[in-house]
């Protein structure tokens, strides 16, 4: 990114993702939502473009792009379906964690199937009793020879029951963040089971389920990094995840803004197009201004995460908070501009309204984002 603008390469990446979305996602997204279809074939088509390993290193077989390029891809795909784009984002976070923290044997074991998304990965941090207080997790991993014996449950897991690979944060030591270790667990290991697919407000194109671990024997060789390093890895992963979920909000909101512009030009009341009323024009102007401001902050934060800047976590939190809040607000106003029609499933707005609502909850609630930002400010 040159200062305040995209490079030619970044524009080409964005345009490639836009074309894929227009051809393979947008025409089908409403049906995926209505019928709760998990579009595995389309997801694997995205992986053929490298979108299953966006910031996995080229040495490991990924396409080795930065976090801004990843955000551009997620934003473009979310224009068609935020739920599917977010699912691909989570898989990317997991693949990156294996590439970044796994040893050579672990990379060779999992990345060749994760990069083309022949196998897909889930990120398992949240538990039924520890959401925002993530470091209070209780899932235990007890060392027994050359294996860990893992017991516990993980909640709200995207891909739960469908994905083959699970990166699981476990308790191997003392209470708090220093006692957490990351393990790679496979779906077919004995003792792994899943709850029923959750019935959700949105994100209908991806399964969500509880992951249950009952004395699962996991090889020590499946550990990412050393004991006690898991929470740091989890938080580093979330810096990028927060950017991507913010980008998904940008893409979904942009779609709804574009739909609102077209609708208000065509819809006539009181003898003229409702786009000709100053009230409508001011609403659209505010929506555009707020969306562009959120986009600029998110792109800047993405560059900071790529460059490992000292304030990357603060900027990722600010960008996630602003982009997700703004995205939902823009979609809500787009629905209002559609009037009663915006509330119908015949139009796409209500789907985006439902899909974007969860973005201010996951990857760290927006209240926790404010906590992260204020702590950094007061620490200075």
PDB file of C-alpha atoms in Angstrom, residues 6 10-27 46 49 51 69-81 85 250-251 254-255 258 295 299:
ATOM      1  CA  UNK A   6      -3.648   0.666  -3.062  1.00  0.00           C
ATOM      2  CA  UNK A  10      -3.366  -4.928  -4.677  1.00  0.00           C
ATOM      3  CA  UNK A  11      -6.002  -3.622  -7.069  1.00  0.00           C
ATOM      4  CA  UNK A  12      -5.517  -6.662  -9.294  1.00  0.00           C
ATOM      5  CA  UNK A  13      -5.921  -9.003  -6.321  1.00  0.00           C
ATOM      6  CA  UNK A  14      -9.110  -7.191  -5.300  1.00  0.00           C
ATOM      7  CA  UNK A  15     -10.476  -7.327  -8.854  1.00  0.00           C
ATOM      8  CA  UNK A  16      -9.697 -11.052  -9.127  1.00  0.00           C
ATOM      9  CA  UNK A  17     -11.602 -11.685  -5.891  1.00  0.00           C
ATOM     10  CA  UNK A  18     -14.460  -9.476  -7.100  1.00  0.00           C
ATOM     11  CA  UNK A  19     -14.756 -11.474 -10.333  1.00  0.00           C
ATOM     12  CA  UNK A  20     -14.731 -14.784  -8.457  1.00  0.00           C
ATOM     13  CA  UNK A  21     -17.440 -13.447  -6.143  1.00  0.00           C
ATOM     14  CA  UNK A  22     -19.618 -12.200  -8.990  1.00  0.00           C
ATOM     15  CA  UNK A  23     -19.331 -15.522 -10.834  1.00  0.00           C
ATOM     16  CA  UNK A  24     -19.368 -18.096  -8.043  1.00  0.00           C
ATOM     17  CA  UNK A  25     -20.769 -16.579  -4.826  1.00  0.00           C
ATOM     18  CA  UNK A  26     -23.306 -13.797  -5.397  1.00  0.00           C
ATOM     19  CA  UNK A  27     -25.659 -15.800  -7.684  1.00  0.00           C
ATOM     20  CA  UNK A  46     -11.641 -20.157  -3.900  1.00  0.00           C
ATOM     21  CA  UNK A  49      -6.983 -19.081  -6.465  1.00  0.00           C
ATOM     22  CA  UNK A  51      -7.515 -18.076  -0.992  1.00  0.00           C
ATOM     23  CA  UNK A  69      -4.253  -8.207   0.589  1.00  0.00           C
ATOM     24  CA  UNK A  70      -6.106 -10.733   2.755  1.00  0.00           C
ATOM     25  CA  UNK A  71      -8.535  -8.037   3.891  1.00  0.00           C
ATOM     26  CA  UNK A  72      -9.162  -7.036   0.271  1.00  0.00           C
ATOM     27  CA  UNK A  73      -9.996 -10.630  -0.637  1.00  0.00           C
ATOM     28  CA  UNK A  74     -12.356 -11.014   2.331  1.00  0.00           C
ATOM     29  CA  UNK A  75     -14.039  -7.693   1.582  1.00  0.00           C
ATOM     30  CA  UNK A  76     -14.588  -8.670  -2.048  1.00  0.00           C
ATOM     31  CA  UNK A  77     -16.060 -12.088  -1.195  1.00  0.00           C
ATOM     32  CA  UNK A  78     -18.283 -10.656   1.562  1.00  0.00           C
ATOM     33  CA  UNK A  79     -19.931  -8.459  -1.081  1.00  0.00           C
ATOM     34  CA  UNK A  80     -21.577 -11.697  -2.165  1.00  0.00           C
ATOM     35  CA  UNK A  81     -21.770 -13.632   1.124  1.00  0.00           C
ATOM     36  CA  UNK A  85     -16.065 -15.146   3.356  1.00  0.00           C
ATOM     37  CA  UNK A 250     -16.995  -3.534   4.836  1.00  0.00           C
ATOM     38  CA  UNK A 251     -17.844  -5.790   1.915  1.00  0.00           C
ATOM     39  CA  UNK A 254     -20.767  -1.825   0.501  1.00  0.00           C
ATOM     40  CA  UNK A 255     -23.143  -4.280  -1.177  1.00  0.00           C
ATOM     41  CA  UNK A 258     -24.926  -0.070  -3.635  1.00  0.00           C
ATOM     42  CA  UNK A 295     -12.136   1.202   5.405  1.00  0.00           C
ATOM     43  CA  UNK A 299      -6.384  -0.857   5.648  1.00  0.00           C
TER      44      UNK A 299
END
